[in-house]
Every structure is written in C-alpha cells, then in structure tokens.
Amino acid sequence: ILLGGDEGISRLNTDGTLDPSFNAGAIGSVRSIALQPDGKLVLGGAFYVLQGTNHSGVLRLNANGSIDGSFNYGPTVSGPVHSVALRRDGKVLVGGDCHILIGTNYIYGITRRNADGSLDANFNPGTSWGGAVRSIAVQTDGNVLISGNFTTVKGVLRPRVARLLGDSATPSLS
C-alpha cells in the first residue's frame, strides 16, 4: 500500500506496518501516484527541487523509493501537478493547475510524457483551457477522461469533464 500526502510518500506492508526498506525521504506534497509494471512509481505533486535536481511536480522513484535519475525531468512545469496516469505504451499523462512553456506557447492543464520522461512533442492538447485538470483516467481503448475545475477544453465548452479521443497529435474532444 502506498500513501501520499503533504509530507511525501510512504509504503506500508500488508499488515499495515511501515515498510522501512522504502525510503523516499522528504519530497514534498504528493497528490497522485501511478505504479508502473516494473515497480517504479510516477508521482505528481507540489515539489520542485529534490536532492539538488529540478523535478517540477513530476517525479519517478525506483521500487525502493530512491529517485530515478534516468527519468527526464524537463521541461519545467510551473504550478502543482494534481494527477498522473499511465498508458499501456508507458507514456505518462500529467494534469494539474500547471503549464509548460514550449517555445513561445504555454501548454496548460495536461501534457504527455514519453516513457523516459521527456515531453511527448506529438501530443498537443491545445492552449484554450479554462482551468485545472484534477483527475485523469485512461480508458482501455486509449481515450482519456479528464475532470477538474475547467470550463473549456481546447476552446470548446466542457464544464468540469471531457474525453480526449484518439492518439493523434491533437486528440479530438467528446
């Protein structure tokens, strides 16, 4: 059992006792946890610099709780991450009250990272978002459900819930 919160993350044994072999240290506020098939954890939250490295709200831990230095943590996310979700292909969806500056454009609300953590340049959710993405769920068909306090998605009225269809560079809405 994994527990995340304002003080970081802990792992419990099946009997409810704290697992001393899991040592993530003080990492800040953890708001979302996604477990990869290899036992690594992708975290979303309000943490920025850990162990001298910029992690900008997205962090991947090894199975023992140590920071995975092989994960690409750029570009910088500005604002807290509320939700992370894994796709079957290993890509990671990141949502929150945050944005990323790409060139001269801001991507707000949701981004997608490749399995190595680098930004997936083929995913373009658009720039006209009316609020934060609080929750992400990947459906078995690959479509993505999002919810939050947004009113518009890609400039279309979608109060608080929307579905991104397909895996194209610019997924359509439902």
CSV table of C-alpha atoms in Angstrom, one decimal:
chain,number,residue,atom,x,y,z
A,1,ILE,CA,0.0,0.0,0.0
A,2,LEU,CA,1.3,3.4,-1.0
A,3,LEU,CA,0.3,6.6,0.9
A,4,GLY,CA,0.9,10.0,-0.5
A,5,GLY,CA,0.2,13.4,1.1
A,6,ASP,CA,1.7,16.7,2.2
A,7,GLU,CA,4.7,15.1,3.9
A,8,GLY,CA,5.7,12.9,0.9
A,9,ILE,CA,5.1,9.2,0.4
A,10,SER,CA,5.3,6.0,2.5
A,11,ARG,CA,4.8,2.3,1.7
A,12,LEU,CA,3.0,0.0,4.1
A,13,ASN,CA,3.4,-3.7,4.5
A,14,THR,CA,0.4,-6.0,4.1
A,15,ASP,CA,-0.1,-6.0,7.9
A,16,GLY,CA,-0.3,-2.2,7.9
A,17,THR,CA,3.2,-1.5,9.4
A,18,LEU,CA,5.6,1.0,7.8
A,19,ASP,CA,8.0,-0.6,5.3
A,20,PRO,CA,11.5,0.5,6.4
A,21,SER,CA,13.1,-0.7,3.1
A,22,PHE,CA,11.2,2.1,1.2
A,23,ASN,CA,13.0,5.4,1.7
A,24,ALA,CA,11.8,8.2,-0.5
A,25,GLY,CA,12.9,10.9,2.1
A,26,ALA,CA,11.2,14.3,2.3
A,27,ILE,CA,9.9,15.0,-1.2
A,28,GLY,CA,7.0,17.5,-0.6
A,29,SER,CA,3.3,17.2,-1.3
A,30,VAL,CA,2.4,14.1,-3.3
A,31,ARG,CA,-1.0,14.4,-4.9
A,32,SER,CA,-1.0,11.4,-7.3
A,33,ILE,CA,0.8,8.1,-7.6
A,34,ALA,CA,1.0,5.7,-10.6
A,35,LEU,CA,2.6,2.3,-10.3
A,36,GLN,CA,4.5,1.1,-13.4
A,37,PRO,CA,4.7,-2.6,-14.3
A,38,ASP,CA,8.4,-2.6,-13.3
A,39,GLY,CA,7.6,-1.4,-9.8
A,40,LYS,CA,8.7,2.2,-10.4
A,41,LEU,CA,6.4,5.0,-9.2
A,42,VAL,CA,5.5,8.1,-11.1
A,43,LEU,CA,4.4,10.9,-8.7
A,44,GLY,CA,2.6,14.1,-9.3
A,45,GLY,CA,2.5,16.9,-6.7
A,46,ALA,CA,3.9,20.2,-5.5
A,47,PHE,CA,7.6,19.5,-5.3
A,48,TYR,CA,10.2,21.3,-7.3
A,49,VAL,CA,13.8,20.8,-6.2
A,50,LEU,CA,14.8,17.5,-4.6
A,51,GLN,CA,18.3,16.3,-3.9
A,52,GLY,CA,19.6,19.3,-5.8
A,53,THR,CA,17.7,18.5,-9.0
A,54,ASN,CA,14.7,20.2,-10.5
A,55,HIS,CA,11.7,17.8,-10.7
A,56,SER,CA,8.9,20.3,-11.3
A,57,GLY,CA,5.9,18.5,-10.0
A,58,VAL,CA,6.7,15.1,-11.7
A,59,LEU,CA,9.0,12.6,-10.1
A,60,ARG,CA,9.8,8.9,-10.7
A,61,LEU,CA,11.0,6.7,-7.9
A,62,ASN,CA,12.7,3.3,-8.1
A,63,ALA,CA,10.9,0.4,-6.3
A,64,ASN,CA,13.0,1.1,-3.2
A,65,GLY,CA,11.9,4.8,-3.0
A,66,SER,CA,15.1,6.3,-4.4
A,67,ILE,CA,14.8,9.0,-7.1
A,68,ASP,CA,15.1,7.5,-10.6
A,69,GLY,CA,17.9,9.6,-12.2
A,70,SER,CA,17.3,8.1,-15.6
A,71,PHE,CA,13.9,9.8,-15.9
A,72,ASN,CA,14.0,13.1,-18.0
A,73,TYR,CA,12.5,15.8,-15.8
A,74,GLY,CA,12.4,18.7,-18.3
A,75,PRO,CA,10.9,20.9,-19.4
A,76,THR,CA,10.0,22.8,-16.3
A,77,VAL,CA,6.4,22.5,-15.1
A,78,SER,CA,5.0,25.7,-13.5
A,79,GLY,CA,2.4,25.0,-10.8
A,80,PRO,CA,1.2,21.9,-8.9
A,81,VAL,CA,0.5,18.6,-10.6
A,82,HIS,CA,-2.7,17.0,-9.4
A,83,SER,CA,-2.9,13.8,-11.4
A,84,VAL,CA,-0.6,11.4,-13.3
A,85,ALA,CA,-1.9,8.4,-15.3
A,86,LEU,CA,0.0,5.7,-17.2
A,87,ARG,CA,-0.9,4.5,-20.7
A,88,ARG,CA,-0.2,0.9,-21.8
A,89,ASP,CA,2.6,2.1,-24.0
A,90,GLY,CA,4.5,3.5,-21.0
A,91,LYS,CA,3.7,7.1,-21.7
A,92,VAL,CA,2.6,9.3,-18.7
A,93,LEU,CA,-0.2,11.8,-18.7
A,94,VAL,CA,0.3,14.8,-16.4
A,95,GLY,CA,-2.5,17.1,-15.3
A,96,GLY,CA,-2.8,19.9,-12.9
A,97,ASP,CA,-3.0,23.6,-12.3
A,98,CYS,CA,0.2,24.0,-14.2
A,99,HIS,CA,1.7,24.9,-17.5
A,100,ILE,CA,4.8,24.3,-19.6
A,101,LEU,CA,6.4,26.9,-21.8
A,102,ILE,CA,7.3,25.4,-25.2
A,103,GLY,CA,9.0,28.0,-27.4
A,104,THR,CA,6.6,31.0,-27.1
A,105,ASN,CA,3.5,28.9,-26.3
A,106,TYR,CA,2.2,27.7,-23.0
A,107,ILE,CA,0.6,24.2,-22.7
A,108,TYR,CA,-1.9,24.4,-19.8
A,109,GLY,CA,-3.7,21.7,-17.9
A,110,ILE,CA,-2.5,18.4,-19.4
A,111,THR,CA,0.7,17.2,-21.1
A,112,ARG,CA,2.0,13.8,-22.1
A,113,ARG,CA,5.5,12.5,-21.4
A,114,ASN,CA,7.3,9.6,-23.1
A,115,ALA,CA,8.2,6.5,-21.1
A,116,ASP,CA,11.7,8.1,-20.4
A,117,GLY,CA,10.0,11.3,-19.0
A,118,SER,CA,10.8,13.6,-22.0
A,119,LEU,CA,7.9,15.7,-23.2
A,120,ASP,CA,5.9,14.0,-26.0
A,121,ALA,CA,6.0,16.6,-28.7
A,122,ASN,CA,3.4,14.7,-30.6
A,123,PHE,CA,0.7,15.4,-28.0
A,124,ASN,CA,-1.0,18.8,-28.4
A,125,PRO,CA,-3.9,19.4,-26.1
A,126,GLY,CA,-4.4,22.9,-27.3
A,127,THR,CA,-3.9,26.2,-25.4
A,128,SER,CA,-7.5,27.3,-24.7
A,129,TRP,CA,-8.2,25.7,-21.3
A,130,GLY,CA,-10.4,27.4,-18.7
A,131,GLY,CA,-9.0,25.8,-15.5
A,132,ALA,CA,-7.0,23.0,-13.9
A,133,VAL,CA,-7.1,19.3,-14.6
A,134,ARG,CA,-7.6,17.5,-11.3
A,135,SER,CA,-8.1,13.9,-12.4
A,136,ILE,CA,-7.1,11.7,-15.4
A,137,ALA,CA,-8.2,8.2,-16.3
A,138,VAL,CA,-7.0,6.3,-19.3
A,139,GLN,CA,-9.7,4.1,-20.8
A,140,THR,CA,-9.0,0.6,-22.2
A,141,ASP,CA,-9.5,2.0,-25.8
A,142,GLY,CA,-6.8,4.6,-25.2
A,143,ASN,CA,-9.2,7.6,-24.9
A,144,VAL,CA,-8.6,9.8,-21.9
A,145,LEU,CA,-11.2,11.1,-19.4
A,146,ILE,CA,-10.3,14.3,-17.5
A,147,SER,CA,-12.1,16.2,-14.8
A,148,GLY,CA,-11.3,19.4,-13.0
A,149,ASN,CA,-12.4,22.9,-12.5
A,150,PHE,CA,-12.0,23.9,-16.2
A,151,THR,CA,-14.9,25.3,-18.2
A,152,THR,CA,-13.4,25.0,-21.6
A,153,VAL,CA,-11.1,22.5,-23.3
A,154,LYS,CA,-9.3,23.5,-26.5
A,155,GLY,CA,-11.7,26.4,-26.7
A,156,VAL,CA,-14.9,24.2,-26.5
A,157,LEU,CA,-17.3,24.5,-23.6
A,158,ARG,CA,-16.7,21.3,-21.5
A,159,PRO,CA,-17.5,22.2,-17.9
A,160,ARG,CA,-15.6,20.1,-15.4
A,161,VAL,CA,-15.4,16.8,-17.5
A,162,ALA,CA,-14.2,15.9,-21.0
A,163,ARG,CA,-12.9,13.0,-23.0
A,164,LEU,CA,-9.9,13.3,-25.3
A,165,LEU,CA,-10.3,10.9,-28.2
A,166,GLY,CA,-7.6,9.1,-30.1
A,167,ASP,CA,-3.9,9.2,-30.0
A,168,SER,CA,-3.3,11.7,-32.7
A,169,ALA,CA,-1.1,14.8,-32.2
A,170,THR,CA,-4.2,16.8,-31.5
A,171,PRO,CA,-6.8,14.5,-29.9
A,172,SER,CA,-10.4,15.4,-30.6
A,173,LEU,CA,-13.0,16.0,-27.9
A,174,SER,CA,-16.1,14.3,-26.8
